[in-house]
Amino acid sequence: MLSLTFMSSARDQLLRLLAQKSFRLGEFKLSSGGTSDYYIDCRTTTLDAKGSRLTGQVFLDEIRSRGWRPQATGGLTMGADPIVVAVSVVSGDLHGFLVRKAEKQHGTGQRIEGFRDRGARVVIVDDVCTTGASTVQAIEAAREFGFEVAGVICLVEREEAKGRPSVEAAANPAPFISIFTANDVRMEHLKLKPEAEVPPVYAVAASCELCGRPAVTNVPRNRCEVHKV
């Protein structure tokens, strides 16, 4: 059994790597069509040599602490891919499967790749939960195939996007857990990054979220000269 100290250390180290490698401030267009003053690309952490090991350990610790006892982890390609592999390698006994976004049009035509034991208990994993659409797809595909979903875990949850209700509804009665929130990563990023390096203004026009005047800063939110923190 791993000590609580080691578990905490792995979690803290993973948060630090996400803050250093995966988090960016600025103005970004999201796949949902909206915009955000930050962007998180978890794959720069989950595909990092050290980040992969830490990701596998933190997810495995979470799974074991909750007593889910799955036979495999899996999720929608490609955000889940490095997480699934990391958990399998670190655990030594948890298998992995990947869910295609659509059934392939050749060969066996299957949508689930890898572990395929119908009736097995599995945990669905994902890197970032924004609207929750990719996580929901994975849950539905896993159940349609014949897996029993014991739990659902995402690495980073963008709480402001309000994707949680959709994921919880799809996962029910299995629980949905997020390792970190985007705000956790943002706070760690600002703590690690020297003040002079934090971008203080937008490169493009933006409005203050409180009064509509031109924004002069996006740290921590879109604010004008009067309302900036």
CSV table of C-alpha atoms in Angstrom, one decimal:
chain,number,residue,atom,x,y,z
A,1,MET,CA,0.0,0.0,0.0
A,2,LEU,CA,1.4,3.4,-0.9
A,3,SER,CA,1.8,5.9,1.9
A,4,LEU,CA,-0.4,9.0,2.0
A,5,THR,CA,2.7,11.1,1.8
A,6,PHE,CA,3.7,9.6,-1.5
A,7,MET,CA,0.1,9.8,-2.8
A,8,SER,CA,0.0,13.5,-1.9
A,9,SER,CA,3.5,14.1,-3.5
A,10,ALA,CA,2.4,12.5,-6.8
A,11,ARG,CA,-0.7,14.6,-6.9
A,12,ASP,CA,1.2,17.8,-6.1
A,13,GLN,CA,3.8,17.0,-8.7
A,14,LEU,CA,1.2,16.4,-11.3
A,15,LEU,CA,-0.6,19.6,-10.6
A,16,ARG,CA,2.7,21.5,-10.9
A,17,LEU,CA,3.5,19.9,-14.3
A,18,LEU,CA,0.0,20.8,-15.5
A,19,ALA,CA,0.5,24.4,-14.4
A,20,GLN,CA,3.9,24.5,-16.1
A,21,LYS,CA,3.3,22.6,-19.3
A,22,SER,CA,-0.4,22.6,-20.1
A,23,PHE,CA,-1.9,25.9,-18.9
A,24,ARG,CA,-1.8,29.1,-21.0
A,25,LEU,CA,-3.4,32.5,-20.4
A,26,GLY,CA,-4.7,34.6,-23.3
A,27,GLU,CA,-7.8,34.5,-25.4
A,28,PHE,CA,-8.7,31.2,-27.0
A,29,LYS,CA,-11.6,29.9,-29.1
A,30,LEU,CA,-13.0,26.6,-27.7
A,31,SER,CA,-14.3,23.6,-29.6
A,32,SER,CA,-17.8,24.5,-28.2
A,33,GLY,CA,-17.6,27.8,-30.1
A,34,GLY,CA,-17.1,30.0,-27.0
A,35,THR,CA,-14.0,31.9,-25.9
A,36,SER,CA,-11.9,31.6,-22.8
A,37,ASP,CA,-9.1,33.6,-21.2
A,38,TYR,CA,-7.2,30.4,-20.7
A,39,TYR,CA,-6.4,27.1,-22.4
A,40,ILE,CA,-5.4,23.7,-21.0
A,41,ASP,CA,-3.8,21.1,-23.2
A,42,CYS,CA,-3.4,18.1,-20.9
A,43,ARG,CA,-1.6,16.0,-23.5
A,44,THR,CA,1.6,18.1,-23.1
A,45,THR,CA,1.6,16.7,-19.5
A,46,THR,CA,0.1,13.2,-20.0
A,47,LEU,CA,2.6,12.5,-22.9
A,48,ASP,CA,5.5,13.8,-20.9
A,49,ALA,CA,7.8,11.1,-19.5
A,50,LYS,CA,7.4,12.2,-15.9
A,51,GLY,CA,3.9,13.4,-16.4
A,52,SER,CA,2.8,10.0,-17.8
A,53,ARG,CA,4.1,8.2,-14.7
A,54,LEU,CA,2.4,10.7,-12.3
A,55,THR,CA,-0.9,10.6,-14.3
A,56,GLY,CA,-1.0,6.8,-14.0
A,57,GLN,CA,-0.2,6.9,-10.3
A,58,VAL,CA,-2.7,9.6,-9.4
A,59,PHE,CA,-5.5,7.9,-11.3
A,60,LEU,CA,-4.6,4.5,-9.9
A,61,ASP,CA,-4.6,6.0,-6.3
A,62,GLU,CA,-8.0,7.5,-6.9
A,63,ILE,CA,-9.4,4.2,-8.3
A,64,ARG,CA,-8.0,2.2,-5.4
A,65,SER,CA,-9.1,4.6,-2.7
A,66,ARG,CA,-12.7,4.4,-3.9
A,67,GLY,CA,-12.7,0.6,-3.9
A,68,TRP,CA,-14.0,0.3,-7.5
A,69,ARG,CA,-12.0,-2.8,-8.4
A,70,PRO,CA,-12.2,-2.5,-12.2
A,71,GLN,CA,-10.6,-4.8,-14.7
A,72,ALA,CA,-9.8,-2.0,-17.1
A,73,THR,CA,-9.9,1.8,-17.8
A,74,GLY,CA,-10.8,3.3,-21.1
A,75,GLY,CA,-12.1,6.4,-22.8
A,76,LEU,CA,-12.7,8.3,-26.0
A,77,THR,CA,-9.7,8.7,-28.3
A,78,MET,CA,-7.5,10.7,-28.1
A,79,GLY,CA,-7.7,12.6,-24.9
A,80,ALA,CA,-8.0,9.4,-22.9
A,81,ASP,CA,-5.3,7.5,-24.8
A,82,PRO,CA,-2.2,8.5,-22.7
A,83,ILE,CA,-4.1,8.2,-19.5
A,84,VAL,CA,-5.3,4.6,-20.2
A,85,VAL,CA,-1.8,3.5,-21.1
A,86,ALA,CA,-0.3,5.2,-18.1
A,87,VAL,CA,-2.7,3.5,-15.7
A,88,SER,CA,-2.1,0.1,-17.2
A,89,VAL,CA,1.7,0.4,-17.0
A,90,VAL,CA,1.7,1.8,-13.5
A,91,SER,CA,-0.8,-0.7,-12.1
A,92,GLY,CA,0.6,-3.8,-13.9
A,93,ASP,CA,-2.8,-5.4,-13.8
A,94,LEU,CA,-5.4,-3.0,-15.1
A,95,HIS,CA,-6.1,-3.4,-18.8
A,96,GLY,CA,-7.0,-0.7,-21.2
A,97,PHE,CA,-9.5,0.0,-24.0
A,98,LEU,CA,-10.1,3.0,-26.3
A,99,VAL,CA,-13.4,4.1,-27.8
A,100,ARG,CA,-13.3,5.3,-31.4
A,101,LYS,CA,-15.4,8.4,-32.3
A,102,ALA,CA,-17.1,6.2,-34.8
A,103,GLU,CA,-17.1,2.6,-35.8
A,104,LYS,CA,-14.3,1.9,-38.3
A,105,GLN,CA,-15.5,1.1,-41.8
A,106,HIS,CA,-13.2,-1.9,-42.4
A,107,GLY,CA,-12.1,-5.1,-40.8
A,108,THR,CA,-14.3,-6.0,-37.8
A,109,GLY,CA,-15.9,-2.6,-37.7
A,110,GLN,CA,-15.6,-2.4,-34.0
A,111,ARG,CA,-15.7,0.8,-31.9
A,112,ILE,CA,-14.0,-0.6,-28.8
A,113,GLU,CA,-10.3,-1.3,-29.2
A,114,GLY,CA,-8.2,-3.3,-26.8
A,115,PHE,CA,-9.8,-4.9,-23.7
A,116,ARG,CA,-13.2,-6.4,-24.8
A,117,ASP,CA,-14.5,-8.7,-22.0
A,118,ARG,CA,-18.2,-8.1,-21.9
A,119,GLY,CA,-19.6,-7.7,-18.4
A,120,ALA,CA,-16.3,-6.5,-16.9
A,121,ARG,CA,-16.2,-3.6,-14.5
A,122,VAL,CA,-14.4,-0.6,-16.0
A,123,VAL,CA,-13.6,3.0,-15.2
A,124,ILE,CA,-14.0,5.7,-17.9
A,125,VAL,CA,-11.2,8.3,-18.0
A,126,ASP,CA,-10.8,11.6,-19.8
A,127,ASP,CA,-8.3,14.5,-19.8
A,128,VAL,CA,-10.4,17.7,-19.8
A,129,CYS,CA,-14.1,17.9,-19.1
A,130,THR,CA,-15.6,21.0,-20.7
A,131,THR,CA,-19.1,20.3,-22.0
A,132,GLY,CA,-18.6,16.7,-21.1
A,133,ALA,CA,-19.5,15.5,-24.6
A,134,SER,CA,-16.5,13.2,-25.1
A,135,THR,CA,-16.9,11.7,-21.6
A,136,VAL,CA,-20.6,11.0,-22.2
A,137,GLN,CA,-19.8,9.4,-25.6
A,138,ALA,CA,-17.3,7.0,-23.9
A,139,ILE,CA,-19.8,6.1,-21.1
A,140,GLU,CA,-22.5,5.3,-23.6
A,141,ALA,CA,-20.3,3.3,-25.9
A,142,ALA,CA,-18.9,1.3,-23.0
A,143,ARG,CA,-22.3,0.4,-21.7
A,144,GLU,CA,-23.6,-0.3,-25.2
A,145,PHE,CA,-20.7,-2.8,-25.7
A,146,GLY,CA,-21.6,-4.5,-22.4
A,147,PHE,CA,-19.2,-3.1,-19.8
A,148,GLU,CA,-20.3,-2.2,-16.3
A,149,VAL,CA,-19.1,1.3,-15.6
A,150,ALA,CA,-17.9,1.5,-12.0
A,151,GLY,CA,-16.8,5.1,-12.1
A,152,VAL,CA,-15.7,8.1,-14.3
A,153,ILE,CA,-12.6,10.3,-13.7
A,154,CYS,CA,-11.4,13.3,-15.6
A,155,LEU,CA,-8.0,14.9,-15.1
A,156,VAL,CA,-9.2,18.6,-15.2
A,157,GLU,CA,-12.7,19.8,-15.0
A,158,ARG,CA,-13.6,23.3,-16.5
A,159,GLU,CA,-16.3,24.0,-13.9
A,160,GLU,CA,-17.4,27.3,-15.6
A,161,ALA,CA,-18.5,25.3,-18.7
A,162,LYS,CA,-21.0,23.4,-16.6
A,163,GLY,CA,-20.4,20.0,-18.2
A,164,ARG,CA,-20.7,18.1,-14.9
A,165,PRO,CA,-24.5,17.6,-14.9
A,166,SER,CA,-24.4,16.0,-18.3
A,167,VAL,CA,-21.6,13.6,-17.3
A,168,GLU,CA,-23.3,12.8,-14.0
A,169,ALA,CA,-26.6,12.0,-15.7
A,170,ALA,CA,-24.8,9.7,-18.2
A,171,ALA,CA,-22.7,8.0,-15.6
A,172,ASN,CA,-25.5,7.4,-13.0
A,173,PRO,CA,-25.4,5.4,-10.8
A,174,ALA,CA,-21.6,5.5,-11.2
A,175,PRO,CA,-19.9,8.5,-9.6
A,176,PHE,CA,-18.0,11.2,-11.6
A,177,ILE,CA,-14.8,12.5,-10.1
A,178,SER,CA,-12.4,15.2,-11.2
A,179,ILE,CA,-8.8,15.1,-10.1
A,180,PHE,CA,-8.3,18.9,-10.5
A,181,THR,CA,-10.5,21.8,-11.5
A,182,ALA,CA,-9.2,24.4,-14.0
A,183,ASN,CA,-9.0,26.9,-11.2
A,184,ASP,CA,-6.7,24.6,-9.3
A,185,VAL,CA,-4.3,24.6,-12.3
A,186,ARG,CA,-4.7,28.4,-12.8
A,187,MET,CA,-3.8,29.2,-9.2
A,188,GLU,CA,-0.7,26.9,-9.4
A,189,HIS,CA,0.3,28.5,-12.7
A,190,LEU,CA,0.1,32.0,-11.3
A,191,LYS,CA,2.0,30.9,-8.2
A,192,LEU,CA,4.8,29.4,-10.3
A,193,LYS,CA,5.0,32.0,-13.1
A,194,PRO,CA,6.9,35.2,-12.3
A,195,GLU,CA,4.6,38.2,-12.3
A,196,ALA,CA,6.5,39.9,-15.1
A,197,GLU,CA,5.8,36.9,-17.4
A,198,VAL,CA,2.1,36.8,-16.8
A,199,PRO,CA,0.4,38.4,-19.9
A,200,PRO,CA,-1.4,41.5,-18.4
A,201,VAL,CA,-3.4,42.5,-21.5
A,202,TYR,CA,-5.3,41.0,-24.4
A,203,ALA,CA,-3.7,40.9,-27.8
A,204,VAL,CA,-7.2,41.4,-29.2
A,205,ALA,CA,-10.2,43.5,-28.1
A,206,ALA,CA,-12.2,42.3,-25.2
A,207,SER,CA,-14.8,43.8,-22.8
A,208,CYS,CA,-14.9,44.0,-19.0
A,209,GLU,CA,-17.3,41.3,-17.7
A,210,LEU,CA,-18.7,43.7,-15.1
A,211,CYS,CA,-19.4,46.9,-17.1
A,212,GLY,CA,-18.6,46.4,-20.8
A,213,ARG,CA,-15.8,48.9,-21.0
A,214,PRO,CA,-12.6,47.8,-23.0
A,215,ALA,CA,-10.7,45.2,-20.9
A,216,VAL,CA,-7.1,46.0,-19.9
A,217,THR,CA,-6.4,42.6,-18.2
A,218,ASN,CA,-7.4,39.0,-18.3
A,219,VAL,CA,-5.8,38.1,-15.0
A,220,PRO,CA,-7.8,36.6,-13.4
A,221,ARG,CA,-10.8,37.7,-15.4
A,222,ASN,CA,-11.7,40.2,-18.2
A,223,ARG,CA,-11.7,43.5,-16.4
A,224,CYS,CA,-11.4,47.2,-17.3
A,225,GLU,CA,-9.1,49.7,-15.7
A,226,VAL,CA,-11.7,50.6,-13.0
A,227,HIS,CA,-12.6,47.0,-12.1
A,228,LYS,CA,-9.2,45.2,-12.5
A,229,VAL,CA,-8.1,43.3,-9.4
